Short mmCIF file of C-alpha atoms in Angstrom, two decimals:
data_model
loop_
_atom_site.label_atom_id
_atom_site.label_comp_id
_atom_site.label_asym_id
_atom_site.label_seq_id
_atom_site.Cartn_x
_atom_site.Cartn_y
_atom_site.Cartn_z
CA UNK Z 1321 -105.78 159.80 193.87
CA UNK Z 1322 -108.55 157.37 192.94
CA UNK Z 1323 -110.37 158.51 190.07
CA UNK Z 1324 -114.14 159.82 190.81
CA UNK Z 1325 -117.33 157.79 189.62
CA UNK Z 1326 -118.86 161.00 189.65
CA UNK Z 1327 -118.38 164.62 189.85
CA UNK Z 1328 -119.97 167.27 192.48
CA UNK Z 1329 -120.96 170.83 190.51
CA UNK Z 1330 -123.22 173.27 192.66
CA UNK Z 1331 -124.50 170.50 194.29
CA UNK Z 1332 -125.72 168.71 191.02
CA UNK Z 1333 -124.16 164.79 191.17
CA UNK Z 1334 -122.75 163.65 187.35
CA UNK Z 1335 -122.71 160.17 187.37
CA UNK Z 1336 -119.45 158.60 185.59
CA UNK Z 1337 -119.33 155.39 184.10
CA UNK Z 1338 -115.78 153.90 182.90
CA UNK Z 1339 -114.85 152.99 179.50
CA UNK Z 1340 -114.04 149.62 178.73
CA UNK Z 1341 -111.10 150.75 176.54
CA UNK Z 1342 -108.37 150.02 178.14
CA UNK Z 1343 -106.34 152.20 176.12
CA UNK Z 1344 -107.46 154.80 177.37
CA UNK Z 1345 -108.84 156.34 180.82
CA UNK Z 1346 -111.69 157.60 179.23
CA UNK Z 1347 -114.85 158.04 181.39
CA UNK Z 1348 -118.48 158.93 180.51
CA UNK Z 1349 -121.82 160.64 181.87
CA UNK Z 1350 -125.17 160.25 180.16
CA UNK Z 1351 -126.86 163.49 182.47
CA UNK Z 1352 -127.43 165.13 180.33
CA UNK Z 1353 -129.61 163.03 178.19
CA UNK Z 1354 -131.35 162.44 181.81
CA UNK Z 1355 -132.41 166.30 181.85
CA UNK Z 1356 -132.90 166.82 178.32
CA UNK Z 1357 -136.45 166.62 179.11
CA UNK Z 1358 -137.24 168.43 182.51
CA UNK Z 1359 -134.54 171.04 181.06
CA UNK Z 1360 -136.54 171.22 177.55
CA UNK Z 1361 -133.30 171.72 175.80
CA UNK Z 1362 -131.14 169.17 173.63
CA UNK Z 1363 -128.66 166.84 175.20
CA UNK Z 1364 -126.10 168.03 173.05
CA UNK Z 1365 -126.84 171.72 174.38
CA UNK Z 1366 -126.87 171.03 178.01
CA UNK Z 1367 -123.41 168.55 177.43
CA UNK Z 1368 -121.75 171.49 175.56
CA UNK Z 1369 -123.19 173.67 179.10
CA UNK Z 1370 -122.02 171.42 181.20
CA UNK Z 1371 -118.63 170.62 180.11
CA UNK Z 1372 -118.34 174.30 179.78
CA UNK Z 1373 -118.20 174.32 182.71
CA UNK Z 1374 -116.41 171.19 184.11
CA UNK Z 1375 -113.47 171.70 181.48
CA UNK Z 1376 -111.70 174.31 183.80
CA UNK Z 1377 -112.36 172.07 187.09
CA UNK Z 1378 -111.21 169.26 185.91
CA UNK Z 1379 -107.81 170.72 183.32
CA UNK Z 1380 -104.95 169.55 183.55
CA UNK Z 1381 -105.88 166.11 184.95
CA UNK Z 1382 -108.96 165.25 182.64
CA UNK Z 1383 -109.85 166.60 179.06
CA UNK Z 1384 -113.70 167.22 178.55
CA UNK Z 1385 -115.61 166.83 175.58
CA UNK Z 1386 -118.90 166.27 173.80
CA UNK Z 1387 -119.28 162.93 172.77
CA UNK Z 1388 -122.09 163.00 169.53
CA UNK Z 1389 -125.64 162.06 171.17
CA UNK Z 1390 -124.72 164.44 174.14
CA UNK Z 1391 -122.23 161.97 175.94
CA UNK Z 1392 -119.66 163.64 177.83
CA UNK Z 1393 -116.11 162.47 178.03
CA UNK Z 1394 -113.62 162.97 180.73
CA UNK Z 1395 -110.60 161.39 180.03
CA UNK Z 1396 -107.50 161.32 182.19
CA UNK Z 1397 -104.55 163.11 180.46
CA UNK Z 1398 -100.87 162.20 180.54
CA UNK Z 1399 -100.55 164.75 183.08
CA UNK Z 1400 -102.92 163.80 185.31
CA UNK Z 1401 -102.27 159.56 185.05
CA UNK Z 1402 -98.48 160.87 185.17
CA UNK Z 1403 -99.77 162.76 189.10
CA UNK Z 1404 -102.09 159.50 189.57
CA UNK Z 1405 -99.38 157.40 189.51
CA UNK Z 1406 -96.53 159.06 191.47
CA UNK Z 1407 -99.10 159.19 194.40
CA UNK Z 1408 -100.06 155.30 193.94
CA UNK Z 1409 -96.33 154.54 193.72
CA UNK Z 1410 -95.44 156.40 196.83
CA UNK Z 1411 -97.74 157.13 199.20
CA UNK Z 1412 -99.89 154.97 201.49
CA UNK Z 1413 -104.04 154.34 200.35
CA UNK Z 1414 -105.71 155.38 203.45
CA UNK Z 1415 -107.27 152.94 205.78
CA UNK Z 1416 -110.89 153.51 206.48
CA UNK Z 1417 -111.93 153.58 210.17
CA UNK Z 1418 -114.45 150.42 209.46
CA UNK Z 1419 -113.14 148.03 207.20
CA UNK Z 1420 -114.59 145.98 205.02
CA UNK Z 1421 -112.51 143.11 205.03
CA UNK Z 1422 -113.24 140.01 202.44
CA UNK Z 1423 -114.38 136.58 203.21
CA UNK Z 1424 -111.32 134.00 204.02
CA UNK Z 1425 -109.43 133.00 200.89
CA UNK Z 1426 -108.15 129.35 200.72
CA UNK Z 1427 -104.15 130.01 201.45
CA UNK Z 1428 -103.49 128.36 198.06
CA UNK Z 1429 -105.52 130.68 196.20
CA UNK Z 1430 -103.58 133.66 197.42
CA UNK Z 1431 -100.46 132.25 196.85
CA UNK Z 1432 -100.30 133.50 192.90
CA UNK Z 1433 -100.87 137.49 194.32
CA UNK Z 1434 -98.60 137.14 197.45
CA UNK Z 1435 -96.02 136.03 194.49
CA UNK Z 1436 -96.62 138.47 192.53
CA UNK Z 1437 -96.02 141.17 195.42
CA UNK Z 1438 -92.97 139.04 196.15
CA UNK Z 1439 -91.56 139.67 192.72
CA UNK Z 1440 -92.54 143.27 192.63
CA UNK Z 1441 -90.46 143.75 195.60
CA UNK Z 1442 -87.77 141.48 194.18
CA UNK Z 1443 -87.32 143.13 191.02
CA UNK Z 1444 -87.22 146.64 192.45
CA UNK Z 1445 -84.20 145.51 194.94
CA UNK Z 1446 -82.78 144.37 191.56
CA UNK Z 1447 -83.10 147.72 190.12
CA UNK Z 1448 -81.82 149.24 193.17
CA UNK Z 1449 -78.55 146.52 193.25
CA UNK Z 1450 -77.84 147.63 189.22
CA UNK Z 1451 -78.66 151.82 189.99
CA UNK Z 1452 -81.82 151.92 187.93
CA UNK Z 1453 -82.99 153.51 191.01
CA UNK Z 1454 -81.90 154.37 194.47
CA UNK Z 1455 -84.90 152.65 197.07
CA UNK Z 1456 -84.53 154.80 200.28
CA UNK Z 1457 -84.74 150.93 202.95
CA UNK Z 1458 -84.32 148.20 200.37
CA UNK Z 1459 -83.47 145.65 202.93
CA UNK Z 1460 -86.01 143.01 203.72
CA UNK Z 1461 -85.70 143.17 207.37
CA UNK Z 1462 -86.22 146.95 207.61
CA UNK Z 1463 -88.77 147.79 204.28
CA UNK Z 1464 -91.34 149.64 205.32
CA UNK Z 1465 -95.01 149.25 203.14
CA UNK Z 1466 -94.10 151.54 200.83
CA UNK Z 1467 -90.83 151.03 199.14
CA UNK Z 1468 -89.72 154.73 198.64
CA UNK Z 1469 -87.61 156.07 196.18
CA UNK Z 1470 -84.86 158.71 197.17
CA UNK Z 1471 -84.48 158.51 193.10
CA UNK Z 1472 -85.57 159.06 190.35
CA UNK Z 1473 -88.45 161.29 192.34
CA UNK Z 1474 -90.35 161.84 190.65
CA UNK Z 1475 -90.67 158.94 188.38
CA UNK Z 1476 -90.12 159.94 184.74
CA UNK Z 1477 -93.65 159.32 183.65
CA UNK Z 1478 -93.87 161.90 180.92
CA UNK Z 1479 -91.01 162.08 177.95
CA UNK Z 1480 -89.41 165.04 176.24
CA UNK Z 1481 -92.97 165.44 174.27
CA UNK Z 1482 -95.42 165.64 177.16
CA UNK Z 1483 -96.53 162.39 176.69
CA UNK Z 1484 -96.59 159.53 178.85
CA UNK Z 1485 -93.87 156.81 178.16
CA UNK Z 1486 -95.42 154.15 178.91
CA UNK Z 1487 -97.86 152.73 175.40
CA UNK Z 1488 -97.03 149.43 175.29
CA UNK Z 1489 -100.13 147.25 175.26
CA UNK Z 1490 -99.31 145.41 177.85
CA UNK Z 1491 -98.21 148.64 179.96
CA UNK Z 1492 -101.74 150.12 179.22
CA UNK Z 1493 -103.28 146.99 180.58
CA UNK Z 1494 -101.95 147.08 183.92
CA UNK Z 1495 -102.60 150.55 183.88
CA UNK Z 1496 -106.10 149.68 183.51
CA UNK Z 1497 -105.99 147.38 186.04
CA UNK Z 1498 -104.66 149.68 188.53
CA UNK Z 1499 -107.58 152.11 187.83
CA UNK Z 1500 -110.15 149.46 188.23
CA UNK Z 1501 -108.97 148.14 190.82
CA UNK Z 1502 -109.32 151.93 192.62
CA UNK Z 1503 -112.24 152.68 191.00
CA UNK Z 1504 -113.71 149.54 193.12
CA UNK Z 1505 -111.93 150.18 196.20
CA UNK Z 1506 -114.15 153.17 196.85
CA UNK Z 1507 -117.29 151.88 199.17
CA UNK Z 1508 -114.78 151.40 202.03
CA UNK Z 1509 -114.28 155.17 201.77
CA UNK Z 1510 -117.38 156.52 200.92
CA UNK Z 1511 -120.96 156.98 203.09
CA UNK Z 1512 -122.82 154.85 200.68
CA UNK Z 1513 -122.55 151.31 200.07
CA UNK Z 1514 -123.12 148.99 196.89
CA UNK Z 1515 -125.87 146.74 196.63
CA UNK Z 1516 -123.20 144.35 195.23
CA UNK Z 1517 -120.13 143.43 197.30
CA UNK Z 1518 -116.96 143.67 195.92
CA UNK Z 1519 -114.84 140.81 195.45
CA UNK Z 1520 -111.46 141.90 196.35
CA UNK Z 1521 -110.17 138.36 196.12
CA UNK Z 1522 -110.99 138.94 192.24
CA UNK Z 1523 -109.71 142.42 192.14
CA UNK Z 1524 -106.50 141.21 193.31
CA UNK Z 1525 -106.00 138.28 191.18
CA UNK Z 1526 -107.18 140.31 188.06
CA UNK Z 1527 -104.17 142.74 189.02
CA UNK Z 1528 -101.66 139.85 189.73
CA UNK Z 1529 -102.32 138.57 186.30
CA UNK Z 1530 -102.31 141.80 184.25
CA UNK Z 1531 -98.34 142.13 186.29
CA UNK Z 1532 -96.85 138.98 185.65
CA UNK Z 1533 -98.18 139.82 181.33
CA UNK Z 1534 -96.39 143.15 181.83
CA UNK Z 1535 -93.38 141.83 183.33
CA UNK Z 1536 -93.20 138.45 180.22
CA UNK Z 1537 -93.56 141.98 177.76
CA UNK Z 1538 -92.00 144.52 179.09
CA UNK Z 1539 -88.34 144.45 179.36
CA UNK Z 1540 -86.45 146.83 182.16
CA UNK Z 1541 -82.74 145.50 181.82
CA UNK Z 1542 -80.49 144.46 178.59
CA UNK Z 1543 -80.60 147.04 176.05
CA UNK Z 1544 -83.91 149.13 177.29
CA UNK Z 1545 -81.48 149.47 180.78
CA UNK Z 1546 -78.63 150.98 178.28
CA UNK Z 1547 -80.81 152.73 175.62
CA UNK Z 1548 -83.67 153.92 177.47
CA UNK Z 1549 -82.75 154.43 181.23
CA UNK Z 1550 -85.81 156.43 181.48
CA UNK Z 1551 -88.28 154.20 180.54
CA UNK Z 1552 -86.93 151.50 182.34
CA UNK Z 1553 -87.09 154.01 185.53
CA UNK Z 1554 -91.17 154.14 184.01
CA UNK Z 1555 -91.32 150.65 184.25
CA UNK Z 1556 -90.34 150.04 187.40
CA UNK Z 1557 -92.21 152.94 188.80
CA UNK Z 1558 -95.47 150.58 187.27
CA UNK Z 1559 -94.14 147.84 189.32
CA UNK Z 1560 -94.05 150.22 192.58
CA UNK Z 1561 -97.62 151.66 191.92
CA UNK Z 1562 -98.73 147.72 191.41
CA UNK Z 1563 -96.76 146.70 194.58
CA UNK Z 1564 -98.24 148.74 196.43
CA UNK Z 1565 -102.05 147.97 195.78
CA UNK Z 1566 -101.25 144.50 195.58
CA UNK Z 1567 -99.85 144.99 199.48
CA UNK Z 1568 -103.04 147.21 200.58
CA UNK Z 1569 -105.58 144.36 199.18
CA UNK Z 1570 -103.60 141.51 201.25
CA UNK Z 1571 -102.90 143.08 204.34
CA UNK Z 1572 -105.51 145.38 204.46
CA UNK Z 1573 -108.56 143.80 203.11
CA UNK Z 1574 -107.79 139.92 202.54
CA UNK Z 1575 -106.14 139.94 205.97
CA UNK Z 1576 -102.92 138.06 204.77
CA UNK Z 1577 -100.01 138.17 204.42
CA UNK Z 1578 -98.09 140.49 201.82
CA UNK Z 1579 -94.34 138.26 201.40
CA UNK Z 1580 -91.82 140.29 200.52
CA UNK Z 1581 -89.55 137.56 199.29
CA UNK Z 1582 -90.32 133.68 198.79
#
């Protein structure tokens, strides 16, 4: 469920532009200071119109809002990042009909992402050796490219309050990550193309760093194994979600190899 860079409404195109927040998943559109004049009304009116009307399209995955100087604000609620991420974690990113595959990478440039995919993968058969979670074909030989979980499913995203466990700084950041890292996937599937290539090399390495933070922060076994089995269920579902993009960019677009041990 990549996240749009715009929205579709009657055939009227709202451009989206992400926040750099990582905090949050906060995204904005500046239309309607764009038709403030050919619409001879005030941004702020035609934002409060507009996400009038986008607020029940859009609920429960994004909350809209007016933003003072008529911005509007979709951000991605708990909900929705909790549905965002259960897909990411366990189903397969399509594969366009034409790729667009990157230029060669030196092998010893890759080698810090193909780690990091290899200690994804390691640390969820780890998980699945203590019973933090139950992977459906956790042996090497017979994995298939998505590591699927017969449980917890689904992943215990949300806690007791409706909100999303996982707030830890270094959580959000690989969150972020993640979303950027979709949010520039998108020319491959869509009509148009960017007058700017992406560098997926970049995109990749950018993800493999914002991981192997999480992993030095976050803690999954020892007391937050004992004390908060959910949250370390979370955790580890981050690690699937981040396995499996870090797989699709290798195999899919960099045209190497995704390791699932070294």
């Amino acid at each position: 469920m990549p996240v749009p860079k715009q929205v579709i409404e009657n055939g009227a195109i709202f451009p989206l532009n992400r926040s750099k927040d990582s905090a949050r998943v906060l995204y904005v559109s500046a239309i309607a200071l764009k038709l403030a004049k050919s619409w001879q009304q005030t941004p702020q009116t035609i934002a409060a119109q507009l996400a009038e009307t986008l607020q029940p399209l859009c609920y429960p995955d994004f909350a809209v809002k007016v933003a003072p100087a008529g911005i509007i604000e979709m951000e991605l609620t708990d909900a929705g990042l909790a549905v965002w991420l259960q897909r990411l974690a366990q189903t397969n990113l399509p594969i366009p009909e034409s790729r667009i595959l990157s230029s060669v990478v030196c092998a010893d440039r890759l080698f810090p992402i193909q780690y990091s995919h290899a200690r994804c993968c390691s640390l969820l058969r780890m998980a699945h050796r203590d019973r933090i979670i139950a992977i459906a074909q956790p042996d090497v030989a017979t994995a298939p490219q998505i590591w699927s979980l017969a449980s917890p499913n689904p992943i215990p995203w949300i806690d007791e309050g409706d909100r999303l466990r996982l707030v830890h700084p270094a959580e959000r950041r690989l969150i972020s990550q993640l979303l950027t890292v979709l949010d520039n996937l998108s020319p491959p599937f869509e009509v148009n193309n960017r007058e700017k290539p992406v560098n997926y090399f970049k995109l990749a390495n950018s993800l493999s760093e914002a991981f192997q933070i999480f992993y030095s922060q976050c803690r999954i076994w020892g007391e937050v194994k004992i004390e908060q089995p959910k949250l370390a269920q979370a955790r580890l579902g981050l690690i699937l979600a981040t396995q499996s993009l870090l797989r699709f960019i290798l195999e899919d677009l960099l045209n190497a190899l995704a390791p699932l041990e070294l």
